[in-house]
Short mmCIF file of C-alpha atoms (C1' of nucleotides) in Angstrom, two decimals:
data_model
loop_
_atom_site.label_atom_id
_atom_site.label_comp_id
_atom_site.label_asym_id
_atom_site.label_seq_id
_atom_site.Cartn_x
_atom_site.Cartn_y
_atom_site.Cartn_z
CA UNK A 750 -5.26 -24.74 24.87
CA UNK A 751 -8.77 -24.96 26.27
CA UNK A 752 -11.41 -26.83 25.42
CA UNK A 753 -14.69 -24.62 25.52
CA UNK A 754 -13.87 -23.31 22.01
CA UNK A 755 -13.51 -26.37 20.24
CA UNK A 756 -17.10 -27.33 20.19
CA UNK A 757 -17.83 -24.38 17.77
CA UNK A 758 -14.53 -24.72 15.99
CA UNK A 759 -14.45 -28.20 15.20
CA UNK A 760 -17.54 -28.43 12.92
CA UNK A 761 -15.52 -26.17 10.09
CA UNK A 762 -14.09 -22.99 10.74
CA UNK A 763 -15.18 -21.11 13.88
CA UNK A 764 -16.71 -17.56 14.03
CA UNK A 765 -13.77 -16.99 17.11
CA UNK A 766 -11.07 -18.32 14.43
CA UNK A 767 -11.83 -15.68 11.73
CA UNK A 768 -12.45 -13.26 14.64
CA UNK A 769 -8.84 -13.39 15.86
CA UNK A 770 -7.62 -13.44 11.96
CA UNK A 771 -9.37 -10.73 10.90
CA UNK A 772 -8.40 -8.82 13.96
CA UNK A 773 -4.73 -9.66 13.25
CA UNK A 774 -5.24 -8.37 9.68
CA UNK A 775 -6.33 -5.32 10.83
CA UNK A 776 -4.01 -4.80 13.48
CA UNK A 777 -1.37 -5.19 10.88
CA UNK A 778 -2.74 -2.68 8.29
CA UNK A 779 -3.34 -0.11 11.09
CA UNK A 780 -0.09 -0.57 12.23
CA UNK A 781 1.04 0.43 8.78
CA UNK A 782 -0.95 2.77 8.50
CA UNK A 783 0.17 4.08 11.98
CA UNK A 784 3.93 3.62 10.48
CA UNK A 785 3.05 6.09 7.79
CA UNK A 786 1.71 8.77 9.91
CA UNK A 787 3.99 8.27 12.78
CA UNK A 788 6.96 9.53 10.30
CA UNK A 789 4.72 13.00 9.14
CA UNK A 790 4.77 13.51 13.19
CA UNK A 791 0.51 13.49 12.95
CA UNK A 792 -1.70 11.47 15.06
CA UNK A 793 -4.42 8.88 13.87
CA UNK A 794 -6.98 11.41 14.47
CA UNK A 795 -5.07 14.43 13.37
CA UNK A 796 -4.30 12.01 9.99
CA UNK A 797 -8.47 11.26 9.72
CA UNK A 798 -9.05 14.86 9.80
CA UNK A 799 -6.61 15.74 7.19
CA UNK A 800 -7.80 12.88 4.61
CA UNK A 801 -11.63 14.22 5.17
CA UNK A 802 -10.20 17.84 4.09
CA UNK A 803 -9.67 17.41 0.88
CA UNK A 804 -12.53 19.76 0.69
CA UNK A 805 -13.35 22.39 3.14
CA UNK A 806 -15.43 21.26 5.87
CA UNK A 807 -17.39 22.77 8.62
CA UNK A 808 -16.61 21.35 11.91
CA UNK A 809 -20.00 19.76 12.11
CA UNK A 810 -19.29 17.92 8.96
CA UNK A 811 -16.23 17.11 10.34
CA UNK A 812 -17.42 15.80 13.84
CA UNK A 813 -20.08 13.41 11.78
CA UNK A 814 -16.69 12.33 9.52
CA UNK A 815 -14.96 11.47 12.55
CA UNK A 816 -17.65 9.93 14.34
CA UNK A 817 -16.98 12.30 17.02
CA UNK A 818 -18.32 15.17 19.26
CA UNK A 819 -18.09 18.19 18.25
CA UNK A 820 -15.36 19.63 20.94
CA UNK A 821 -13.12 16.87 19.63
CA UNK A 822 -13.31 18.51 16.60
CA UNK A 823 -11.86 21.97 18.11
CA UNK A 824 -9.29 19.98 20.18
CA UNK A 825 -7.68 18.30 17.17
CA UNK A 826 -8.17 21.20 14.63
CA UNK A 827 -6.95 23.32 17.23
CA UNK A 828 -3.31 21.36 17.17
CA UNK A 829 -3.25 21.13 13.07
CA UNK A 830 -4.14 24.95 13.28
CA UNK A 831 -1.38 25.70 15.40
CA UNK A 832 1.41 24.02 12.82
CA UNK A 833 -0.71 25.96 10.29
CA UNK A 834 -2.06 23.12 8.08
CA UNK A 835 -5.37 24.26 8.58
CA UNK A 836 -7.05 27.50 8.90
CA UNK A 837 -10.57 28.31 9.92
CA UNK A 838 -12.45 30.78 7.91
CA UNK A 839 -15.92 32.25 8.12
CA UNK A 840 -18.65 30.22 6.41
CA UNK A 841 -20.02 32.03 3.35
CA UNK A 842 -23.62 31.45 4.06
CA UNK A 843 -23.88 30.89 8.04
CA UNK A 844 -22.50 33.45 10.06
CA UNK A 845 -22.11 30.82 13.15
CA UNK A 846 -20.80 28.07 10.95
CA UNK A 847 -17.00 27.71 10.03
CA UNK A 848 -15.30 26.61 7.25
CA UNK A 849 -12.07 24.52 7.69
CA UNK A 850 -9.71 24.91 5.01
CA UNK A 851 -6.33 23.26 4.61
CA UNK A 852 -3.45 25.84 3.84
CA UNK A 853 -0.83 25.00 1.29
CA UNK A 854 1.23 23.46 3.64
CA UNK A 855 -1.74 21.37 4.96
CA UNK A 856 -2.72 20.00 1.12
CA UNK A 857 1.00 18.86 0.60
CA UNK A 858 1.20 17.12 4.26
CA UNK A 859 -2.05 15.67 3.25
CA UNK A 860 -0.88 14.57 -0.36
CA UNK A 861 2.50 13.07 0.99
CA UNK A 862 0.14 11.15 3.86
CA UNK A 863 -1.82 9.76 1.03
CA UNK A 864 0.88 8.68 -0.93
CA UNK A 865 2.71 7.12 1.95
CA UNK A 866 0.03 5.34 2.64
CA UNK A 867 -0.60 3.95 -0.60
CA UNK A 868 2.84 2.96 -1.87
CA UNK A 869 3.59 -0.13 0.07
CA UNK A 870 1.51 -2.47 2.25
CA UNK A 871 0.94 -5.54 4.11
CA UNK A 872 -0.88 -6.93 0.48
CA UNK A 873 1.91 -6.23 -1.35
CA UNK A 874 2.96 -10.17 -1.93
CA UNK A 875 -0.48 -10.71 -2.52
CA UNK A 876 -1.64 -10.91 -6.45
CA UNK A 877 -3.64 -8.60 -8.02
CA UNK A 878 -6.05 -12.13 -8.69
CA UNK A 879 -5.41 -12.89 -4.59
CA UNK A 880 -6.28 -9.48 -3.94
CA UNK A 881 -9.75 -9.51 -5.84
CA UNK A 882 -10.77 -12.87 -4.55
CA UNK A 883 -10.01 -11.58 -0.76
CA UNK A 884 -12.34 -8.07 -1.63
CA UNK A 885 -14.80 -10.38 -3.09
CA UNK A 886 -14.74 -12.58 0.11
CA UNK A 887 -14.59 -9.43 2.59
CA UNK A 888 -17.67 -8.45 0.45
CA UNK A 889 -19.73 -11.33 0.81
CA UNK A 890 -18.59 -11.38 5.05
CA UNK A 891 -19.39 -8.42 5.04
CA UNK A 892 -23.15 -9.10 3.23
CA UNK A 893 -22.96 -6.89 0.18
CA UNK A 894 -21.63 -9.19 -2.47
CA UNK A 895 -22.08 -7.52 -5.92
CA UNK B 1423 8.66 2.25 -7.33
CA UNK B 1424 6.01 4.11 -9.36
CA UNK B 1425 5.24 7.69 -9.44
CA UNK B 1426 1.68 7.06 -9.98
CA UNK B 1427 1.05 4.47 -7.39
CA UNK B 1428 -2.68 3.90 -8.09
CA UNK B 1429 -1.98 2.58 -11.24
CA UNK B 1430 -2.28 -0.72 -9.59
CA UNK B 1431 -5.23 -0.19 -7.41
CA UNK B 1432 -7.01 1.06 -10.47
CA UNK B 1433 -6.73 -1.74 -12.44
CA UNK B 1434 -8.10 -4.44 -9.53
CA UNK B 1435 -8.61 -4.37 -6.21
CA UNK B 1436 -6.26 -1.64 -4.13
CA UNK B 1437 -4.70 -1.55 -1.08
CA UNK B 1438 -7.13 1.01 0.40
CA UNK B 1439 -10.40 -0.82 -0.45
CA UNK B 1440 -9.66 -3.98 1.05
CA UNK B 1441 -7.84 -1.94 4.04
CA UNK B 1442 -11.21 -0.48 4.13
CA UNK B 1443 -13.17 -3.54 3.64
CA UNK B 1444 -10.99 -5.24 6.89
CA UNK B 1445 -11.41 -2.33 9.10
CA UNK B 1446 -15.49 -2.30 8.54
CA UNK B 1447 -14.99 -5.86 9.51
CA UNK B 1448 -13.15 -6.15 11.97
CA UNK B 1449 -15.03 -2.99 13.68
CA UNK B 1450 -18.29 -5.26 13.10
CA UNK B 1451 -16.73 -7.98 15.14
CA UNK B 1452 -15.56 -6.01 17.59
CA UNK B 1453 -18.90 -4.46 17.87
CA UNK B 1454 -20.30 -7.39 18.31
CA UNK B 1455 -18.02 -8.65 21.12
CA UNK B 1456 -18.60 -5.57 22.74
CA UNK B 1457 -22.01 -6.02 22.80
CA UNK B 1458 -21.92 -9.55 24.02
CA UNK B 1459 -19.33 -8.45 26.80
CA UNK B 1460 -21.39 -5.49 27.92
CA UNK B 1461 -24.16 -7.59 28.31
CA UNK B 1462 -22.29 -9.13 31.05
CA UNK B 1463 -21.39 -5.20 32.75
CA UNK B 1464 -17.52 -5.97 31.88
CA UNK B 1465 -15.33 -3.36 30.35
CA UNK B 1466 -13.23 -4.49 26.86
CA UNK B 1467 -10.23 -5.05 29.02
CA UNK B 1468 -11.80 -6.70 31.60
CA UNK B 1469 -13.31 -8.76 29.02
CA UNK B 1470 -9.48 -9.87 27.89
CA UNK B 1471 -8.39 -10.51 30.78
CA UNK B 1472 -10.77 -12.80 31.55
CA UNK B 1473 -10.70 -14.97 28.83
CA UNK B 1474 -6.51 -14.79 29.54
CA UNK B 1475 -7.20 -16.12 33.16
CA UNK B 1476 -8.48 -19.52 31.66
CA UNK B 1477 -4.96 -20.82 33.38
CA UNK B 1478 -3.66 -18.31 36.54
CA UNK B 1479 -1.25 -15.55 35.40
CA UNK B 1480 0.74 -13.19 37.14
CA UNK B 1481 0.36 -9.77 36.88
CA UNK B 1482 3.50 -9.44 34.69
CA UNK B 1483 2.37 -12.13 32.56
CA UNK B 1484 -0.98 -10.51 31.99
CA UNK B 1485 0.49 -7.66 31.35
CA UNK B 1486 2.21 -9.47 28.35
CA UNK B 1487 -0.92 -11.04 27.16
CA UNK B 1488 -3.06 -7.64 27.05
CA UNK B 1489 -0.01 -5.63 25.65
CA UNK B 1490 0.12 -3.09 28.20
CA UNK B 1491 2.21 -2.23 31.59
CA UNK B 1492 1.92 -3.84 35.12
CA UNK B 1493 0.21 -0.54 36.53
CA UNK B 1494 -2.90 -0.98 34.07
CA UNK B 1495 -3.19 -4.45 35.46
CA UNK B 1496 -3.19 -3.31 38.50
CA UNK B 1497 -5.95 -1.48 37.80
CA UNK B 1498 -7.96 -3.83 35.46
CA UNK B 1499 -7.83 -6.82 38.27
CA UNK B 1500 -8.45 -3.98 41.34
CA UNK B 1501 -12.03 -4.02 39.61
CA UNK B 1502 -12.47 -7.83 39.61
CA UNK B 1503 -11.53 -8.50 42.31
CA UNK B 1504 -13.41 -6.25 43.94
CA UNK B 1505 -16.34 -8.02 42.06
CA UNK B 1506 -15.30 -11.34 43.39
CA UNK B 1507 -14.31 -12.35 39.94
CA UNK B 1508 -10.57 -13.39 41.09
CA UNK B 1509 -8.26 -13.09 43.90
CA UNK B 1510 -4.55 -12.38 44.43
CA UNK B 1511 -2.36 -15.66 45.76
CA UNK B 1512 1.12 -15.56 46.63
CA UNK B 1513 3.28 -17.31 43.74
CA UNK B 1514 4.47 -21.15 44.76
CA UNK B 1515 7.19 -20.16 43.52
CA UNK B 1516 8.33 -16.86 43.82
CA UNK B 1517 7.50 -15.13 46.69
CA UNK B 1518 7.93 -11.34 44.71
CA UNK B 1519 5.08 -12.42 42.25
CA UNK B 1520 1.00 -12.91 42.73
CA UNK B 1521 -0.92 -15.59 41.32
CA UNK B 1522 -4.22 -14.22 39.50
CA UNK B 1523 -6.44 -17.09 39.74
CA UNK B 1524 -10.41 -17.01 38.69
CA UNK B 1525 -13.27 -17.57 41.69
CA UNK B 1526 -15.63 -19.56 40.90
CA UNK B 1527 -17.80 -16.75 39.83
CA UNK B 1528 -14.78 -15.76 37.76
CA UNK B 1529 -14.58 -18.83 36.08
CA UNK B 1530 -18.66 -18.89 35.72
CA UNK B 1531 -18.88 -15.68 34.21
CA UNK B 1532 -15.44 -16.50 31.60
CA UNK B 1533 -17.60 -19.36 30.59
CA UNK B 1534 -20.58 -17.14 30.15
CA UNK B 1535 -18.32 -14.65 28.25
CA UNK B 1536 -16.87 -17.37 25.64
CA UNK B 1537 -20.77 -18.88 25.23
CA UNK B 1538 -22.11 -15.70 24.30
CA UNK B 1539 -19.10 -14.78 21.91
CA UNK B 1540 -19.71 -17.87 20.73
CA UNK B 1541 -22.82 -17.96 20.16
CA UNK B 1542 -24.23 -15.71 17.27
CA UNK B 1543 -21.83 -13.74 15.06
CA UNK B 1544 -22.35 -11.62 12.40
CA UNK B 1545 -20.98 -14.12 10.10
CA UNK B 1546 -23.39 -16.50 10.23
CA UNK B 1547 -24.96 -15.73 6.89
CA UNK B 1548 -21.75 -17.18 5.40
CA UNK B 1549 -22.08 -21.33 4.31
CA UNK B 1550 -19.30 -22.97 5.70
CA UNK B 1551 -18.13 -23.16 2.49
CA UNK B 1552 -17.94 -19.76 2.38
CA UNK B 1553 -15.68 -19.58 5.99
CA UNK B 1554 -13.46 -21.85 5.10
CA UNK B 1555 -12.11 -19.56 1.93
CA UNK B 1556 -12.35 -16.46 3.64
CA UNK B 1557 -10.25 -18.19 6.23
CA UNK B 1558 -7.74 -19.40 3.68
CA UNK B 1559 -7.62 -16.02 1.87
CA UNK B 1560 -6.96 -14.51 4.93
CA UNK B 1561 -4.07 -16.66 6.58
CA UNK B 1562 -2.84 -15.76 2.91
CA UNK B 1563 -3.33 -12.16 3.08
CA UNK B 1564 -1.63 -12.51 6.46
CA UNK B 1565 1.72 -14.30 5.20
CA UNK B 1566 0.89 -17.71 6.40
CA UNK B 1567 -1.38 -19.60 4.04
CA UNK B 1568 -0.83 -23.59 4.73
"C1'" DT C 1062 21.61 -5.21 42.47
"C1'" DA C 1063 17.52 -6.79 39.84
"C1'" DT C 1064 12.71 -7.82 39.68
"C1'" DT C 1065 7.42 -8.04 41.11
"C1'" DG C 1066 3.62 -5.56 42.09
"C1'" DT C 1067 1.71 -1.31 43.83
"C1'" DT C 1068 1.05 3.62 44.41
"C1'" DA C 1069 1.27 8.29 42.85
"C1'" DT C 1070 1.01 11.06 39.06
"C1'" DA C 1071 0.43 12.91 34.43
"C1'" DC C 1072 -1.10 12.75 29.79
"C1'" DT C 1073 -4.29 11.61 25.90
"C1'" DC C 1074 -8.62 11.16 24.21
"C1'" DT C 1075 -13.44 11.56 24.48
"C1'" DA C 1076 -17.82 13.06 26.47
"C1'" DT C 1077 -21.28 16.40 28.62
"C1'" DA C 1078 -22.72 21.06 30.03
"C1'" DA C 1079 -22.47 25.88 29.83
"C1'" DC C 1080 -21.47 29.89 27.08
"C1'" DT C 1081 -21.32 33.15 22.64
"C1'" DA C 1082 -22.75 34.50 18.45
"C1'" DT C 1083 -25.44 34.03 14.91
"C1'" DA C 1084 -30.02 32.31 12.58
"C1'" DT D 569 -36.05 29.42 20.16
"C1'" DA D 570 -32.63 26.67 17.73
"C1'" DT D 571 -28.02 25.92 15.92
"C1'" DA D 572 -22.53 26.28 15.27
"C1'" DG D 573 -18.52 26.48 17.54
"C1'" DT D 574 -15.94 27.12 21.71
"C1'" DT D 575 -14.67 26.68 26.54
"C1'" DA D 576 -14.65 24.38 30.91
"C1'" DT D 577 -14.68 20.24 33.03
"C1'" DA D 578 -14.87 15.33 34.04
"C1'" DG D 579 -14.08 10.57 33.06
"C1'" DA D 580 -11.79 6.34 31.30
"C1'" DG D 581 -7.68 4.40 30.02
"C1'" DT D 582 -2.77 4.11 29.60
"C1'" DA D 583 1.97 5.64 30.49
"C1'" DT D 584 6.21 6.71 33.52
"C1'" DA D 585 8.54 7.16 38.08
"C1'" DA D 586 9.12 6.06 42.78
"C1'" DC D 587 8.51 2.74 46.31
"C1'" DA D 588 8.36 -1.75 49.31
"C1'" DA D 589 9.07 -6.57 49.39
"C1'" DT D 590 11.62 -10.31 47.68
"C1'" DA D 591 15.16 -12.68 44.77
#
DNA sequence: TATTGTTATACTCTATAACTATA
DNA sequence: TATAGTTATAGAGTATAACAATA
């Protein structure tokens, strides 16, 4: 294709080349990912929330989860509020604080999203010997080998 | 299937660590790019498209490359051009469709672009050695060893 | 009639600022 | 005065629909 790249990739294997296939790896698992929560009606974010409620959170908490502002947090509880998976209850020891608490409803949507998600995947013709070498690779790329 | 589907991921290595392992690297890449492409004042997307205008595309055909619809590229060229990155031509061939072809500050600044992407990378505490498995562990993980 | 690119428009997501109620 | 959550609002980005020019 073009030639710029080459110079870098041609020694071994390129930063650019492991770029694009870790990128595509990704892509793929989120996509799977986005499968899974696609068919419980949720959206990505509305998904992240409910995994980070497995215990009560304020919204605070759940803004830092999220790695999001804290209005986010009322826009997307808001929604999961309104198809009563989640309720909001005063915080025992802050009167300004609020405590978000899944309902019943909420902990089995959040139960069946976690199974979904872990039954099958992208990894599954992988072996469970493939799949340790590949952590233990991400690991070291990632500079915290054990 | 198995009702207790993290028998597996007990034992070794499951599909939600590594999932988690790929996201924290790919998001490190990514960060990186971005950093690298915001040195240069260009947006992600802008950033694409400019590396996909290493050969002149039509506006349909970019469309295809960035995965998104014609208006967006509307949009996302509006900007360069108005930077002097790259101008609209009429197609040779087809007098419905526009050529998107770099200036020669376009084609500077792509070169800039794949230099500094190029450049440093967060994996460059890995041997080549190292690369080259996490490469091959990956095209594996991804369905197409060699 | 179909297709290319553009315009107009709306929707989603995220951010900042202002407001309230507690501390 | 400071903090938690909400509301109001604005911005970027992406989508659909309607349109003009061309095939």
């Amino acid at each position: 294709m073009s030639t710029e790249a080459k110079s870098t990739a041609a020694a071994g294997c390129g930063f650019r080349e492991i770029r694009g296939l870790v990128t595509e790896l990704s892509r793929r698992l989120d996509a799977h990912q986005r499968g899974r929560i696609a068919e419980l009606d949720l959206t990505p974010t509305q998904a992240k929330a409910l995994e980070e409620l497995g215990e009560p959170r304020t919204a605070r908490e759940l803004a830092a989860a999220l790695c999001c502002e804290p209005p986010n947090v009322t826009y997307v509880i808001s929604k999961l509020e309104k198809q009563g998976m989640v309720v909001r209850q005063p915080h025992p020891l802050d009167g300004r604080a609020k405590q978000l608490v899944l309902t019943e409803a909420g902990r089995e949507l959040r139960l069946d999203l976690l199974r979904r998600m872990g039954a099958e995947s992208p990894l599954d013709h992988l072996s469970d010997a493939e799949r340790s070498v590949l952590r233990d690779d991400l690991l070291k790329a990632l500079g915290r080998a054990d």
